[in-house]
Short mmCIF file of C-alpha atoms (C1' of nucleotides) in Angstrom, two decimals:
data_model
loop_
_atom_site.label_atom_id
_atom_site.label_comp_id
_atom_site.label_asym_id
_atom_site.label_seq_id
_atom_site.Cartn_x
_atom_site.Cartn_y
_atom_site.Cartn_z
CA MET A 1 0.00 0.00 0.00
CA ASP A 2 2.68 2.47 1.02
CA ARG A 3 4.74 1.61 -1.94
CA LEU A 4 1.84 1.98 -4.27
CA ASP A 5 1.11 5.32 -2.72
CA LYS A 6 4.59 6.40 -3.49
CA ILE A 7 4.36 5.27 -7.06
CA PHE A 8 1.12 7.03 -7.62
CA GLU A 9 2.34 10.13 -5.95
CA SER A 10 5.43 10.34 -8.07
CA PHE A 11 3.28 10.15 -11.17
CA ALA A 12 0.75 12.65 -10.04
CA SER A 13 2.80 15.77 -10.31
CA SER A 14 0.02 17.84 -8.90
CA SER A 15 -0.04 15.95 -5.62
CA LEU A 16 -1.33 17.96 -2.75
CA PHE A 17 0.44 15.94 -0.16
CA LYS A 18 3.92 16.32 1.14
CA SER A 19 3.61 13.39 3.45
CA LYS A 20 0.42 11.52 3.89
CA ALA A 21 1.69 9.43 6.77
CA VAL A 22 1.43 12.40 9.09
CA LEU A 23 -2.33 12.18 8.85
CA GLN A 24 -2.62 8.47 9.28
CA SER A 25 -3.78 7.12 12.56
CA GLN A 26 -0.71 4.99 13.23
CA PHE A 27 1.45 8.07 13.10
CA ILE A 28 3.00 8.94 16.43
CA PRO A 29 4.06 12.57 16.59
CA GLU A 30 7.03 13.61 18.70
CA THR A 31 5.01 16.18 20.50
CA ILE A 32 1.49 15.86 21.70
CA GLU A 33 -0.32 19.10 22.02
CA HIS A 34 -2.63 20.13 24.78
CA ARG A 35 -1.87 17.02 26.74
CA ASP A 36 1.17 18.16 28.69
CA GLU A 37 -0.58 17.91 31.98
CA GLN A 38 -1.78 14.37 31.42
CA ILE A 39 1.51 13.21 30.03
CA GLU A 40 3.36 14.55 33.00
CA SER A 41 0.96 12.80 35.32
CA ILE A 42 1.42 9.53 33.54
CA ALA A 43 5.16 9.95 33.57
CA SER A 44 5.31 10.67 37.26
CA ILE A 45 3.14 7.68 38.00
CA LEU A 46 5.17 5.33 35.85
CA ALA A 47 8.58 6.74 36.63
CA PRO A 48 9.33 4.52 39.64
CA ALA A 49 9.55 1.67 37.15
CA LEU A 50 12.92 3.07 36.13
CA ARG A 51 14.23 2.26 39.56
CA GLY A 52 12.76 -1.19 39.31
CA GLU A 53 10.00 -0.44 41.75
CA ARG A 54 6.50 -1.60 41.19
CA VAL A 55 4.32 1.22 39.93
CA SER A 56 0.71 1.77 40.80
CA ASN A 57 -1.88 0.39 38.49
CA LEU A 58 -3.18 3.21 36.40
CA PHE A 59 -6.54 3.77 34.89
CA VAL A 60 -7.09 6.21 32.07
CA PHE A 61 -10.49 7.48 30.96
CA GLY A 62 -11.55 9.59 28.05
CA ASN A 63 -13.51 9.54 24.83
CA THR A 64 -12.10 8.13 21.64
CA GLY A 65 -9.57 10.30 19.94
CA THR A 66 -8.62 12.30 22.99
CA GLY A 67 -5.06 11.07 22.86
CA LYS A 68 -5.17 8.51 25.64
CA THR A 69 -3.49 5.75 23.74
CA LEU A 70 -1.04 8.11 22.19
CA SER A 71 -0.01 9.64 25.48
CA VAL A 72 0.39 6.34 27.25
CA ARG A 73 2.41 4.89 24.44
CA HIS A 74 4.50 8.00 24.25
CA VAL A 75 5.42 7.80 27.90
CA GLY A 76 5.98 4.08 27.61
CA ASP A 77 8.33 4.52 24.68
CA ARG A 78 10.29 7.20 26.47
CA ILE A 79 10.68 5.03 29.52
CA LEU A 80 11.84 2.13 27.40
CA GLU A 81 14.36 4.39 25.69
CA ARG A 82 15.64 5.40 29.03
CA VAL A 83 15.96 1.81 30.09
CA LYS A 84 17.83 0.97 26.95
CA GLU A 85 20.26 3.84 27.43
CA SER A 86 21.14 2.80 30.90
CA GLY A 87 21.72 -0.70 29.63
CA LEU A 88 19.31 -2.32 32.02
CA ASP A 89 16.96 -5.03 31.03
CA ASN A 90 14.53 -5.10 33.86
CA LEU A 91 11.50 -3.48 32.31
CA LYS A 92 9.12 -4.65 29.67
CA CYS A 93 6.14 -2.89 28.24
CA VAL A 94 3.33 -4.66 26.47
CA TYR A 95 0.56 -2.96 24.65
CA ILE A 96 -2.66 -4.76 23.83
CA ASN A 97 -5.78 -3.50 22.24
CA CYS A 98 -8.67 -5.51 23.56
CA LYS A 99 -11.06 -4.21 20.97
CA LEU A 100 -9.49 -5.69 17.88
CA LYS A 101 -11.59 -8.73 17.37
CA LYS A 102 -8.88 -10.96 16.02
CA VAL A 103 -6.50 -10.04 18.76
CA ALA A 104 -8.55 -10.45 21.82
CA ASP A 105 -12.04 -11.05 22.80
CA THR A 106 -11.60 -13.85 25.24
CA GLU A 107 -9.50 -14.18 28.34
CA TYR A 108 -7.58 -16.82 26.51
CA ARG A 109 -6.75 -14.70 23.54
CA ILE A 110 -5.65 -11.76 25.58
CA LEU A 111 -3.29 -13.91 27.54
CA ALA A 112 -2.08 -15.53 24.35
CA GLU A 113 -1.45 -12.11 22.90
CA LEU A 114 0.41 -11.02 26.02
CA ILE A 115 2.62 -14.05 25.83
CA HIS A 116 3.16 -13.53 22.17
CA GLU A 117 4.21 -9.93 22.68
CA LEU A 118 6.64 -10.99 25.36
CA GLY A 119 8.28 -13.36 22.95
CA GLY A 120 6.68 -16.61 24.00
CA SER A 121 4.36 -18.68 21.92
CA VAL A 122 1.07 -20.28 22.63
CA PRO A 123 -1.43 -22.01 20.35
CA ALA A 124 -4.52 -20.21 19.22
CA THR A 125 -6.69 -22.71 21.00
CA GLY A 126 -6.52 -25.95 22.86
CA LEU A 127 -4.85 -25.19 26.15
CA PRO A 128 -6.70 -25.09 29.44
CA THR A 129 -6.88 -21.49 30.51
CA ASP A 130 -5.03 -22.01 33.76
CA GLN A 131 -2.16 -23.56 31.89
CA VAL A 132 -1.91 -20.45 29.81
CA TYR A 133 -1.66 -18.52 33.04
CA SER A 134 1.16 -20.65 34.28
CA ARG A 135 2.96 -20.28 30.98
CA PHE A 136 2.63 -16.58 31.32
CA ILE A 137 4.00 -16.69 34.82
CA ASP A 138 6.90 -18.88 33.75
CA LEU A 139 7.68 -16.50 30.97
CA ILE A 140 8.00 -13.36 33.03
CA ASP A 141 9.11 -14.77 36.33
CA ASP A 142 12.42 -16.09 35.13
CA LYS A 143 14.22 -12.98 36.26
CA LYS A 144 13.74 -9.87 38.28
CA GLN A 145 11.85 -7.43 36.15
CA MET A 146 8.92 -5.10 35.86
CA VAL A 147 6.26 -5.81 33.30
CA LEU A 148 3.98 -2.99 32.33
CA ILE A 149 0.80 -4.18 30.69
CA VAL A 150 -1.21 -1.64 28.78
CA LEU A 151 -4.74 -2.80 28.09
CA ASP A 152 -6.40 -0.51 25.63
CA GLU A 153 -10.19 -0.50 25.43
CA ILE A 154 -10.30 -2.54 28.56
CA ASP A 155 -14.03 -2.01 28.91
CA GLN A 156 -14.57 -4.12 25.81
CA ALA A 157 -12.65 -6.95 27.35
CA VAL A 158 -14.55 -6.81 30.58
CA LYS A 159 -17.84 -6.67 28.77
CA LYS A 160 -17.04 -9.74 26.76
CA ILE A 161 -15.31 -11.74 29.44
CA SER A 162 -15.87 -10.61 32.99
CA ASP A 163 -13.95 -8.71 35.58
CA ASP A 164 -12.56 -11.91 37.02
CA PHE A 165 -9.95 -11.70 34.37
CA ILE A 166 -8.61 -8.40 35.57
CA TYR A 167 -8.88 -9.54 39.12
CA SER A 168 -6.68 -12.51 38.44
CA LEU A 169 -4.24 -10.30 36.62
CA THR A 170 -3.93 -7.95 39.55
CA ARG A 171 -3.63 -10.88 41.87
CA LEU A 172 -0.87 -12.37 39.80
CA ASN A 173 1.73 -10.34 41.65
CA SER A 174 1.42 -12.50 44.71
CA GLU A 175 2.30 -15.55 42.67
CA LEU A 176 5.34 -13.99 41.11
CA LYS A 177 8.62 -14.44 42.91
CA ASN A 178 10.89 -12.22 40.89
CA ALA A 179 8.90 -10.19 38.46
CA GLN A 180 6.24 -7.63 39.15
CA ILE A 181 3.44 -6.55 36.92
CA SER A 182 1.52 -3.32 36.71
CA ILE A 183 -1.53 -2.68 34.65
CA VAL A 184 -2.48 0.41 32.74
CA GLY A 185 -6.10 0.25 31.70
CA ILE A 186 -7.47 2.53 29.03
CA SER A 187 -11.17 2.94 28.57
CA ASN A 188 -13.38 5.37 26.76
CA ASN A 189 -16.31 4.60 28.93
CA LEU A 190 -16.44 6.91 31.90
CA THR A 191 -18.95 4.84 33.80
CA PHE A 192 -17.04 1.67 33.23
CA MET A 193 -15.60 1.57 36.73
CA ASP A 194 -18.99 1.65 38.40
CA GLY A 195 -19.97 -1.76 37.11
CA LEU A 196 -16.85 -3.43 38.40
CA ASP A 197 -16.36 -5.68 41.33
CA PRO A 198 -15.20 -3.48 44.22
CA ARG A 199 -12.03 -5.52 44.69
CA VAL A 200 -11.09 -4.99 41.08
CA ARG A 201 -11.99 -1.36 41.24
CA SER A 202 -9.73 -0.65 44.13
CA SER A 203 -6.77 -2.57 42.80
CA LEU A 204 -7.02 -1.31 39.26
CA GLY A 205 -7.85 2.24 40.15
CA GLU A 206 -4.88 2.97 42.35
CA GLU A 207 -4.34 5.95 40.13
CA GLU A 208 -6.88 7.47 37.81
CA LEU A 209 -6.56 9.98 35.08
CA VAL A 210 -9.17 11.65 32.94
CA PHE A 211 -8.61 12.94 29.44
CA PRO A 212 -11.10 15.67 28.64
CA PRO A 213 -12.20 15.95 25.02
CA TYR A 214 -10.46 18.48 22.86
CA ASN A 215 -12.44 21.58 22.16
CA ALA A 216 -12.70 23.01 18.67
CA LEU A 217 -9.82 25.40 19.23
CA GLN A 218 -7.44 22.73 20.40
CA LEU A 219 -8.48 20.52 17.52
CA GLN A 220 -7.70 23.35 15.17
CA ALA A 221 -4.25 23.73 16.62
CA ILE A 222 -3.57 20.03 16.26
CA LEU A 223 -4.90 19.91 12.73
CA LYS A 224 -2.94 22.98 11.77
CA GLU A 225 0.28 21.52 13.02
CA ARG A 226 -0.23 18.27 11.17
CA ALA A 227 -1.62 19.85 8.04
CA ASP A 228 1.49 21.99 7.69
CA ARG A 229 3.55 18.87 7.56
CA ALA A 230 1.20 16.82 5.47
CA PHE A 231 0.18 19.18 2.70
CA LYS A 232 2.07 21.34 0.31
CA GLU A 233 1.83 25.00 0.94
CA GLY A 234 -1.31 26.88 0.06
CA VAL A 235 -3.48 23.97 -0.95
CA LEU A 236 -5.90 24.38 1.90
CA ASP A 237 -8.76 26.73 1.35
CA GLU A 238 -9.69 29.22 3.99
CA GLY A 239 -11.72 27.64 6.77
CA VAL A 240 -11.04 24.04 5.85
CA ILE A 241 -9.29 23.33 9.09
CA ALA A 242 -11.92 25.12 11.08
CA LYS A 243 -14.58 23.04 9.45
CA CYS A 244 -12.77 19.80 10.12
CA ALA A 245 -12.34 20.79 13.72
CA ALA A 246 -15.98 21.71 14.00
CA PHE A 247 -17.08 18.38 12.57
CA ALA A 248 -14.89 16.48 14.97
CA ALA A 249 -15.73 18.63 17.96
CA ARG A 250 -19.32 17.66 17.36
CA GLU A 251 -18.21 14.04 17.68
CA HIS A 252 -16.99 14.45 21.24
CA GLY A 253 -13.72 16.11 20.27
CA ASP A 254 -12.34 13.11 18.49
CA ALA A 255 -8.99 14.12 17.06
CA ARG A 256 -8.48 10.90 15.19
CA ARG A 257 -11.64 11.50 13.30
CA ALA A 258 -10.61 15.04 12.49
CA LEU A 259 -7.36 13.81 11.02
CA ASP A 260 -9.08 11.11 9.02
CA LEU A 261 -11.44 13.69 7.69
CA LEU A 262 -8.62 15.90 6.57
CA ARG A 263 -6.75 13.08 4.93
CA VAL A 264 -9.75 11.74 3.06
CA ALA A 265 -10.67 15.23 1.95
CA GLY A 266 -7.17 15.55 0.58
CA GLU A 267 -7.42 12.26 -1.24
CA LEU A 268 -10.73 13.20 -2.75
CA ALA A 269 -9.46 16.54 -3.91
CA GLU A 270 -6.46 14.87 -5.42
CA ARG A 271 -8.54 12.32 -7.24
CA GLU A 272 -10.49 15.00 -9.01
CA SER A 273 -7.14 16.66 -9.64
CA SER A 274 -8.17 19.78 -7.91
CA LYS A 275 -5.41 22.18 -7.01
CA ARG A 276 -6.87 23.03 -3.69
CA ILE A 277 -8.86 21.44 -0.93
CA GLY A 278 -12.14 23.19 -0.39
CA LEU A 279 -14.94 23.05 2.06
CA GLN A 280 -17.01 20.80 -0.16
CA HIS A 281 -14.31 18.17 0.04
CA ILE A 282 -14.74 18.00 3.76
CA ASP A 283 -18.42 17.26 3.39
CA LEU A 284 -17.68 14.59 0.83
CA ALA A 285 -15.03 13.12 3.03
CA ASN A 286 -17.40 12.94 5.93
CA GLN A 287 -19.88 11.00 3.83
CA LYS A 288 -17.24 8.74 2.45
CA ILE A 289 -15.90 7.82 5.85
CA GLU A 290 -19.34 6.90 7.07
CA ARG A 291 -19.98 4.89 3.97
CA ASP A 292 -16.74 2.98 3.99
CA LYS A 293 -17.16 2.09 7.60
CA MET A 294 -20.58 0.64 6.97
CA LEU A 295 -19.63 -1.23 3.82
CA ASP A 296 -16.57 -2.69 5.49
CA ILE A 297 -18.66 -4.07 8.27
CA ILE A 298 -21.16 -5.54 5.87
CA GLU A 299 -18.53 -7.15 3.71
CA SER A 300 -16.68 -8.77 6.55
CA GLU A 301 -19.77 -10.27 8.08
CA PRO A 302 -20.19 -14.06 7.96
CA LYS A 303 -22.57 -15.59 5.45
CA GLN A 304 -25.47 -16.22 7.75
CA PHE A 305 -25.32 -12.67 8.99
CA GLN A 306 -25.34 -11.41 5.44
CA LEU A 307 -28.38 -13.52 4.67
CA VAL A 308 -30.22 -12.02 7.58
CA LEU A 309 -29.22 -8.55 6.51
CA MET A 310 -30.37 -9.29 3.00
CA ALA A 311 -33.72 -10.36 4.38
CA ILE A 312 -34.04 -7.13 6.28
CA MET A 313 -33.15 -5.09 3.24
CA ASN A 314 -35.67 -6.91 1.08
CA LEU A 315 -38.38 -6.30 3.60
CA ASN A 316 -37.36 -2.72 3.97
CA ASP A 317 -37.82 -2.16 0.26
CA ARG A 318 -41.09 -3.97 0.09
CA ILE A 319 -42.97 -2.46 2.98
CA LYS A 320 -41.83 1.09 3.11
CA TYR A 321 -44.01 2.41 5.85
CA GLU A 322 -44.69 -0.41 8.22
CA SER A 323 -42.23 -1.61 10.75
CA ILE A 324 -40.34 -4.84 10.31
CA TYR A 325 -40.69 -7.55 12.94
CA THR A 326 -38.59 -10.53 13.82
CA GLY A 327 -41.07 -13.02 12.44
CA ASP A 328 -41.12 -11.35 9.02
CA VAL A 329 -37.36 -11.26 8.93
CA TYR A 330 -37.19 -14.91 9.80
CA ASN A 331 -39.62 -15.92 7.07
CA MET A 332 -37.80 -13.88 4.48
CA TYR A 333 -34.51 -15.27 5.68
CA HIS A 334 -35.94 -18.74 5.39
CA GLU A 335 -36.87 -18.13 1.77
CA LEU A 336 -33.49 -16.70 0.97
CA CYS A 337 -31.76 -19.68 2.48
CA GLU A 338 -33.76 -22.04 0.38
CA LYS A 339 -33.08 -20.03 -2.71
CA THR A 340 -29.36 -19.91 -2.08
CA LYS A 341 -29.09 -23.45 -0.74
CA ASN A 342 -27.73 -22.35 2.60
CA ASP A 343 -28.35 -24.00 5.92
CA ILE A 344 -31.25 -22.58 7.84
CA LEU A 345 -30.62 -21.39 11.34
CA THR A 346 -33.16 -21.42 14.12
CA GLN A 347 -35.18 -18.43 15.08
CA ARG A 348 -33.30 -18.27 18.34
CA ARG A 349 -30.05 -17.77 16.53
CA VAL A 350 -31.45 -15.22 14.12
CA SER A 351 -32.67 -13.31 17.12
CA ASP A 352 -29.12 -13.16 18.44
CA ILE A 353 -27.85 -12.09 15.06
CA LEU A 354 -30.29 -9.21 15.11
CA VAL A 355 -28.95 -8.15 18.48
CA GLN A 356 -25.47 -8.15 17.03
CA PHE A 357 -26.57 -6.02 14.11
CA ASP A 358 -28.06 -3.64 16.58
CA MET A 359 -24.74 -3.33 18.35
CA LEU A 360 -22.97 -2.74 15.07
CA GLY A 361 -25.35 0.06 14.27
CA ILE A 362 -26.54 -1.52 11.04
CA VAL A 363 -29.96 -1.83 12.45
CA ASN A 364 -31.90 -0.26 15.27
CA THR A 365 -34.12 -2.55 17.27
CA THR A 366 -36.57 -2.05 20.08
CA VAL A 367 -38.37 -4.78 21.89
CA ILE A 368 -42.05 -3.97 21.97
CA SER A 369 -45.11 -5.79 23.06
CA LYS A 370 -48.02 -5.71 20.69
CA GLY A 371 -50.52 -6.96 23.17
CA ARG A 372 -52.33 -10.00 21.97
CA GLN A 373 -50.10 -10.02 18.92
CA GLY A 374 -47.30 -10.97 21.20
CA ARG A 375 -43.93 -9.48 21.68
CA THR A 376 -41.29 -8.77 19.13
CA ARG A 377 -38.46 -6.61 17.99
CA GLU A 378 -39.20 -3.62 15.90
CA ILE A 379 -36.40 -3.35 13.40
CA LYS A 380 -35.28 -0.28 11.56
CA LEU A 381 -32.60 -0.44 8.93
CA MET A 382 -29.93 2.17 9.59
CA ILE A 383 -28.14 1.98 6.28
CA ALA A 384 -28.28 5.34 4.57
CA PRO A 385 -30.29 5.22 1.33
CA ASN A 386 -27.37 6.29 -0.82
CA ILE A 387 -25.29 3.34 0.30
CA LYS A 388 -27.99 0.75 -0.09
CA GLU A 389 -27.23 -0.03 -3.68
CA GLU A 390 -23.60 -0.72 -2.92
CA ALA A 391 -24.50 -2.71 0.13
CA ARG A 392 -26.79 -4.84 -1.94
CA GLU A 393 -24.11 -5.42 -4.51
CA ILE A 394 -21.71 -6.60 -1.88
CA LEU A 395 -24.30 -8.94 -0.48
CA ASN A 396 -25.23 -10.31 -3.89
CA LYS A 397 -21.65 -10.95 -4.71
CA SER A 398 -20.69 -12.70 -1.54
CA LEU A 399 -23.91 -14.68 -1.43
CA ASP A 400 -23.51 -15.67 -5.02
CA MET A 401 -26.88 -14.54 -6.21
"C1'" DC B 1 -67.59 -0.23 32.80
"C1'" DG B 2 -63.47 -1.74 34.91
"C1'" DA B 3 -60.41 -5.10 37.20
"C1'" DG B 4 -58.21 -9.38 36.40
"C1'" DA B 5 -57.19 -13.22 33.64
"C1'" DT B 6 -55.68 -14.75 29.04
"C1'" DT B 7 -53.00 -14.94 25.15
"C1'" DC B 8 -49.90 -14.39 21.53
"C1'" DA B 9 -45.28 -14.13 19.24
"C1'" DT B 10 -41.11 -13.70 20.71
"C1'" DG B 11 -37.44 -12.46 24.00
"C1'" DT B 12 -34.01 -14.59 26.93
"C1'" DG B 13 -31.14 -17.71 29.62
"C1'" DA B 14 -29.00 -22.10 30.38
"C1'" DA B 15 -27.37 -26.14 28.86
"C1'" DG B 16 -26.12 -29.12 25.32
"C1'" DT B 17 -24.03 -30.55 20.53
"C1'" DA B 18 -20.83 -30.54 16.75
"C1'" DT B 19 -16.66 -29.10 14.79
"C1'" DA B 20 -12.13 -27.39 14.47
"C1'" DC B 21 -7.95 -26.91 16.65
"C1'" DC B 22 -4.38 -27.59 20.05
"C1'" DT B 23 -1.16 -30.19 23.48
"C1'" DT B 24 0.35 -34.13 25.85
"C1'" DT B 25 1.44 -38.82 26.08
"C1'" DA B 26 2.60 -43.33 24.94
"C1'" DG B 27 3.68 -46.80 21.70
"C1'" DG B 28 6.10 -48.20 17.71
"C1'" DC B 29 9.51 -47.57 14.45
"C1'" DT B 30 14.08 -45.97 12.93
"C1'" DT B 31 18.77 -44.89 13.75
"C1'" DA B 32 23.36 -44.91 15.59
"C1'" DA B 33 26.55 -46.60 18.68
"C1'" DA C 1 19.19 -46.57 24.07
"C1'" DA C 2 17.90 -42.24 22.01
"C1'" DG C 3 15.16 -39.83 18.74
"C1'" DC C 4 11.26 -39.14 15.89
"C1'" DC C 5 6.62 -39.84 14.21
"C1'" DT C 6 1.79 -40.93 14.86
"C1'" DA C 7 -2.54 -41.69 16.90
"C1'" DA C 8 -5.35 -41.39 20.84
"C1'" DA C 9 -6.87 -38.81 24.70
"C1'" DG C 10 -8.18 -34.77 26.73
"C1'" DG C 11 -9.00 -29.60 26.52
"C1'" DT C 12 -10.87 -25.05 24.63
"C1'" DA C 13 -13.40 -21.84 21.44
"C1'" DT C 14 -17.00 -21.05 18.38
"C1'" DA C 15 -21.36 -21.35 16.19
"C1'" DC C 16 -25.42 -23.21 16.68
"C1'" DT C 17 -29.60 -25.90 18.67
"C1'" DT C 18 -32.95 -27.33 22.21
"C1'" DC C 19 -35.62 -26.62 26.03
"C1'" DA C 20 -37.95 -24.00 29.31
"C1'" DC C 21 -39.52 -20.05 31.05
"C1'" DA C 22 -40.35 -14.85 30.99
"C1'" DT C 23 -42.81 -10.74 29.01
"C1'" DG C 24 -46.21 -7.20 28.63
"C1'" DA C 25 -49.98 -4.95 26.61
"C1'" DA C 26 -54.19 -5.86 23.63
"C1'" DT C 27 -58.13 -8.50 24.30
"C1'" DC C 28 -61.40 -11.34 26.70
"C1'" DT C 29 -64.28 -12.45 30.80
"C1'" DC C 30 -67.10 -11.63 34.22
"C1'" DG C 31 -68.85 -9.30 38.27
"C1'" DT C 32 -71.02 -5.15 39.34
"C1'" DA C 33 -73.32 -0.61 39.05
#
DNA sequence: CGAGATTCATGTGAAGTATACCTTTAGGCTTAA
DNA sequence: AAGCCTAAAGGTATACTTCACATGAATCTCGTA
């Protein structure tokens, strides 16, 4: 991808970009603006690790795109640098994102990922969970060291597994003879702590830190800084940055989104070989981001899920004004399965699939009781009309219809 | 007419099944001394 | 005797099914004014 980008860029002499990477989400800037206070706090909490002391478990809150991950990683990297300089080898830092489905959505997988990151290996399945624990312990307890575990999106993990997992992690210290572990939890759910077991809450929340959302002005400053590095001079129209910032500020001050917006706007402008990036590109970019997100989800869904979605879409077209209910969806799904020679799942399962769609935001469901007509889910399709055609194409293709 | 009882079409939870992987273990075979 | 391969045994995750019970308001029933 990067190499292709380079090729294309070298051919497009009118490229607007100086360096696109600056706007990509993996990019880690040297300086993080408007987060000095938080970074210093993190640093002072984690600093004892340099002396080989156990540091307090830390818990970081804040909405998406407020720089939590970035700040924590930044501090972590700096500490590791420091460790390297002084030639010591008594500190390790592991970063895990619990939200990435492939990486971790069971206790097992998170542990496996931890072990993997620390250089060990463990099969993707098959081992009793407690054996994985003991492997983990063996791995880190072979010498005196500190292990810093950063769990990003920890709320996702707890939701899917249970807080026992974190409890056993915090308890692990008592089983370790040489090594010590500390946990840094990152969550974008402010109320996450309330639902936790009190024991977990107290051990995990030894230190807490809140990242407030960026306001529009701060977003502007951040965007400005990055835009200067990313774009050639004078390609941005007046007010483009302000508009990006405004869009993102509306979305809870999500800086990542703001940067995405800017990048996509740039790409769009470039594609129509415009010399400048205008306000209309931002609007287009906003639409495109939404669209891509939705289509990606749809495409990556398993077959049975796609069949159910197809059923919903068919119904949605047919009866424009009435609501769609579970029973209708199931019947339509049944038909589709027969037509496409797919296995037919039970109603129970389809019901669960609908719940999943609801969580993904593809569909909006409400459980209602229709009196004597029983109880059901009222289903509303949330796919924007202008994407429907494409969505249908994707479904047709992958369902072979 | 109004308070309860009924009822319908699913929601929901628990437990079970099938399948795909994975490790460990032990037996059998090969190999080298 | 040591080393290697293989198959069986024993575990987990995932996707799904089966069974049983829970829901909640429209509708029915029936006593009463």
